[in-house]
Amino acid sequence: MCALRSFLRYLHLAGVIETPLVWAVPSVADLRDRTLPRGLEPAAVKRLLASCDRRRTVGRRDHAILLLLSRLGLRAGEVAAITLDDIDWRAGLLLVRGKGSRHDVLPLPVDLGEAIVGYLRRRPRCESRALFVTVNAPRTALAQGTVRWIVRAACDRAGLPRVGAHRLRHTAATEMLRHGASLAEIGQVLRHREQKTTAIYAKVDRRALRALARPWPSGEGGVA
């Protein structure tokens, strides 16, 4: 459409056509933010977590990573960036190194803290200060891509269609919404810079939207 408008503008300026037809070309509908954020159902999340064999070090590691993604809504890169020094065990807080060198502090839920402790008891000894490291030598910090692969591998084990790590971020938001959290509270947990970013989750708040829906016309003179 942009190319066609440019061509019509050129024709008018060149005198080929008398009437400027550039505005006769309709704009392409912007479909961004038109789709619903798709979070996983609680049963699917349970299957993902249950697929991790916590008798093994890798299973404990992956279980803690999946919890960070689905409970706190961390991004894959943020999970990979967590260091041993980012957890304040006394205060129950987690430092998150987000996009644009932004640092935020989030409360660490008890069950998530227990999952991390369970992994630390088996964490391979190495010089890396990264929380999550590779199981096989050389033991180094997990890459962002590896965190994404862990999610896909868990989907395969659980017999679920593959989803990305960001889908678990949507899951965290929709679960908070389901349990009565406000959009402002969800924005704080997900560390959104702008309110309009969090506003997409208003689309899945069916209880709040139901009050805005107009009743279907019925009865005499209406449409049955």
XYZ file of C-alpha atoms in Angstrom:
224
model
C 0.000 0.000 0.000
C 2.840 2.394 0.784
C 4.380 1.741 -2.623
C 1.054 2.374 -4.349
C 0.573 5.656 -2.484
C 4.069 6.761 -3.485
C 3.336 5.907 -7.108
C 0.057 7.844 -7.093
C 1.757 10.813 -5.449
C 4.403 10.757 -8.171
C 1.772 10.613 -10.930
C 0.011 13.654 -9.491
C 3.207 15.668 -9.061
C 4.321 14.702 -12.576
C 1.023 15.920 -13.980
C -0.017 12.532 -15.308
C -3.232 12.638 -13.260
C -5.092 15.760 -12.246
C -6.688 14.494 -9.046
C -4.465 13.378 -6.139
C -5.558 9.791 -5.569
C -3.101 9.005 -2.810
C -5.806 9.155 -0.132
C -8.054 6.818 -2.102
C -5.837 3.920 -1.102
C -7.121 2.467 2.189
C -4.730 1.885 5.038
C -3.748 -1.631 5.965
C -5.330 -2.654 9.232
C -2.808 -2.771 12.086
C -3.409 -6.156 13.661
C -0.842 -5.766 16.380
C -2.243 -6.324 19.876
C -5.465 -7.647 18.331
C -4.869 -11.229 19.457
C -5.432 -12.528 22.959
C -2.384 -13.238 25.119
C -2.239 -17.034 25.256
C -1.238 -18.517 28.580
C -1.145 -22.201 29.400
C -3.872 -23.762 31.481
C -2.895 -24.746 35.058
C -3.129 -28.447 34.177
C -0.623 -27.980 31.352
C 1.786 -26.139 33.650
C 1.571 -29.005 36.146
C 2.422 -31.449 33.391
C 5.441 -29.396 32.391
C 6.722 -29.264 35.961
C 5.995 -32.941 36.571
C 8.019 -33.865 33.481
C 11.231 -32.842 35.267
C 12.921 -35.786 36.971
C 14.015 -34.168 40.209
C 16.012 -37.232 41.180
C 18.593 -35.857 38.755
C 20.499 -32.570 38.831
C 19.274 -31.537 35.385
C 15.693 -32.221 36.434
C 15.989 -30.012 39.506
C 17.570 -27.273 37.425
C 14.892 -27.384 34.742
C 12.107 -27.517 37.348
C 13.391 -24.320 38.999
C 13.727 -22.620 35.598
C 10.168 -23.510 34.586
C 8.886 -22.132 37.883
C 10.743 -18.856 37.371
C 9.200 -18.519 33.928
C 5.644 -19.514 34.862
C 5.382 -17.996 38.358
C 7.330 -14.752 38.085
C 7.005 -14.270 34.337
C 10.731 -13.840 33.772
C 12.095 -13.714 30.251
C 14.489 -16.417 29.070
C 17.407 -13.990 29.087
C 16.559 -12.840 32.604
C 16.598 -16.412 33.893
C 19.962 -17.043 32.253
C 21.360 -13.839 33.805
C 20.564 -14.728 37.437
C 23.677 -15.091 39.579
C 24.209 -16.671 42.983
C 24.536 -13.168 44.409
C 21.130 -12.033 43.109
C 19.138 -13.924 45.749
C 18.649 -12.374 49.178
C 17.674 -15.436 51.173
C 17.060 -13.557 54.424
C 14.668 -11.065 52.851
C 13.251 -13.530 50.321
C 14.028 -11.297 47.352
C 15.336 -11.876 43.840
C 17.229 -9.317 41.767
C 16.160 -9.460 38.120
C 18.474 -8.085 35.448
C 16.026 -7.000 32.785
C 16.119 -5.379 29.371
C 17.996 -2.143 28.912
C 20.243 -2.757 31.941
C 17.205 -2.396 34.169
C 17.391 -4.001 37.609
C 14.265 -4.859 39.598
C 13.688 -6.705 42.849
C 10.875 -9.242 43.138
C 9.673 -11.261 46.128
C 10.713 -14.894 45.946
C 7.759 -17.250 46.582
C 8.423 -20.005 49.110
C 7.899 -22.893 46.694
C 10.154 -21.274 44.118
C 12.828 -20.690 46.744
C 12.589 -24.339 47.790
C 12.981 -25.443 44.166
C 16.118 -23.329 43.793
C 17.553 -24.680 47.054
C 16.872 -28.216 45.850
C 18.868 -27.473 42.714
C 21.707 -25.751 44.580
C 22.246 -28.874 46.654
C 23.078 -30.688 43.419
C 24.546 -27.796 41.435
C 27.898 -28.778 39.907
C 30.878 -27.093 41.495
C 32.424 -24.558 39.158
C 33.912 -21.096 39.101
C 30.870 -19.550 37.407
C 28.695 -17.365 39.636
C 25.701 -17.976 37.389
C 22.822 -19.660 39.205
C 22.050 -22.069 36.390
C 24.984 -23.819 34.755
C 25.439 -26.616 32.284
C 25.539 -30.106 33.739
C 28.360 -31.353 31.530
C 31.869 -29.927 31.496
C 32.964 -27.306 30.825
C 30.379 -26.050 33.304
C 29.361 -22.574 32.240
C 26.345 -20.319 32.587
C 23.289 -21.331 30.617
C 22.667 -19.318 27.482
C 19.341 -17.656 26.739
C 18.764 -20.107 23.903
C 19.292 -23.038 26.260
C 16.548 -21.745 28.547
C 14.210 -21.690 25.546
C 15.277 -25.215 24.636
C 14.489 -26.385 28.188
C 10.886 -25.221 27.736
C 10.545 -27.007 24.408
C 12.070 -30.192 25.818
C 9.643 -30.101 28.758
C 6.741 -29.797 26.313
C 7.980 -32.887 24.468
C 8.264 -34.882 27.692
C 4.816 -33.757 28.855
C 3.200 -34.589 25.514
C 2.195 -30.960 24.909
C 2.527 -28.860 21.767
C 5.771 -26.927 21.861
C 5.555 -23.388 23.209
C 8.161 -20.709 23.720
C 9.473 -19.403 27.012
C 7.521 -16.166 26.477
C 4.302 -18.179 26.522
C 5.038 -18.946 30.171
C 5.346 -15.208 30.801
C 1.790 -14.837 29.496
C 0.845 -17.770 31.729
C 2.120 -15.954 34.819
C 0.099 -12.861 33.914
C -3.142 -14.700 33.188
C -2.824 -16.714 36.402
C -2.385 -13.539 38.447
C -5.409 -12.079 36.705
C -7.402 -15.245 37.420
C -6.588 -14.913 41.116
C -7.775 -11.306 41.315
C -4.602 -9.295 40.709
C -5.064 -5.870 39.164
C -3.452 -4.847 35.891
C -1.204 -2.473 37.836
C 0.023 -5.322 40.032
C 0.642 -7.528 36.996
C 2.597 -4.712 35.365
C 4.797 -4.452 38.451
C 5.591 -8.161 38.478
C 6.260 -8.286 34.736
C 8.199 -4.996 35.022
C 6.470 -3.301 32.126
C 7.692 0.201 31.371
C 4.323 1.370 30.044
C 0.776 0.663 31.192
C -0.394 0.008 27.643
C 1.852 -3.063 27.549
C -0.013 -4.560 30.502
C -3.376 -3.470 29.095
C -3.384 -6.383 26.632
C -4.278 -8.658 29.539
C -7.546 -6.788 30.014
C -8.740 -8.770 26.997
C -8.616 -12.029 28.939
C -10.291 -10.644 32.082
C -13.671 -12.046 31.135
C -15.283 -11.249 34.473
C -14.508 -7.552 34.107
C -15.392 -7.493 30.423
C -18.731 -9.225 31.036
C -19.980 -6.114 32.830
C -19.234 -4.044 29.721
C -20.993 -6.364 27.291
C -24.360 -5.125 26.084
C -27.230 -7.603 26.450
C -28.368 -9.397 23.322
C -31.628 -7.791 22.090
C -34.672 -10.009 22.610
C -38.389 -9.816 23.184
C -40.928 -7.795 21.234
C -39.403 -5.701 18.550
C -35.998 -7.274 19.135
C -33.962 -10.011 17.618
C -34.566 -13.390 19.206
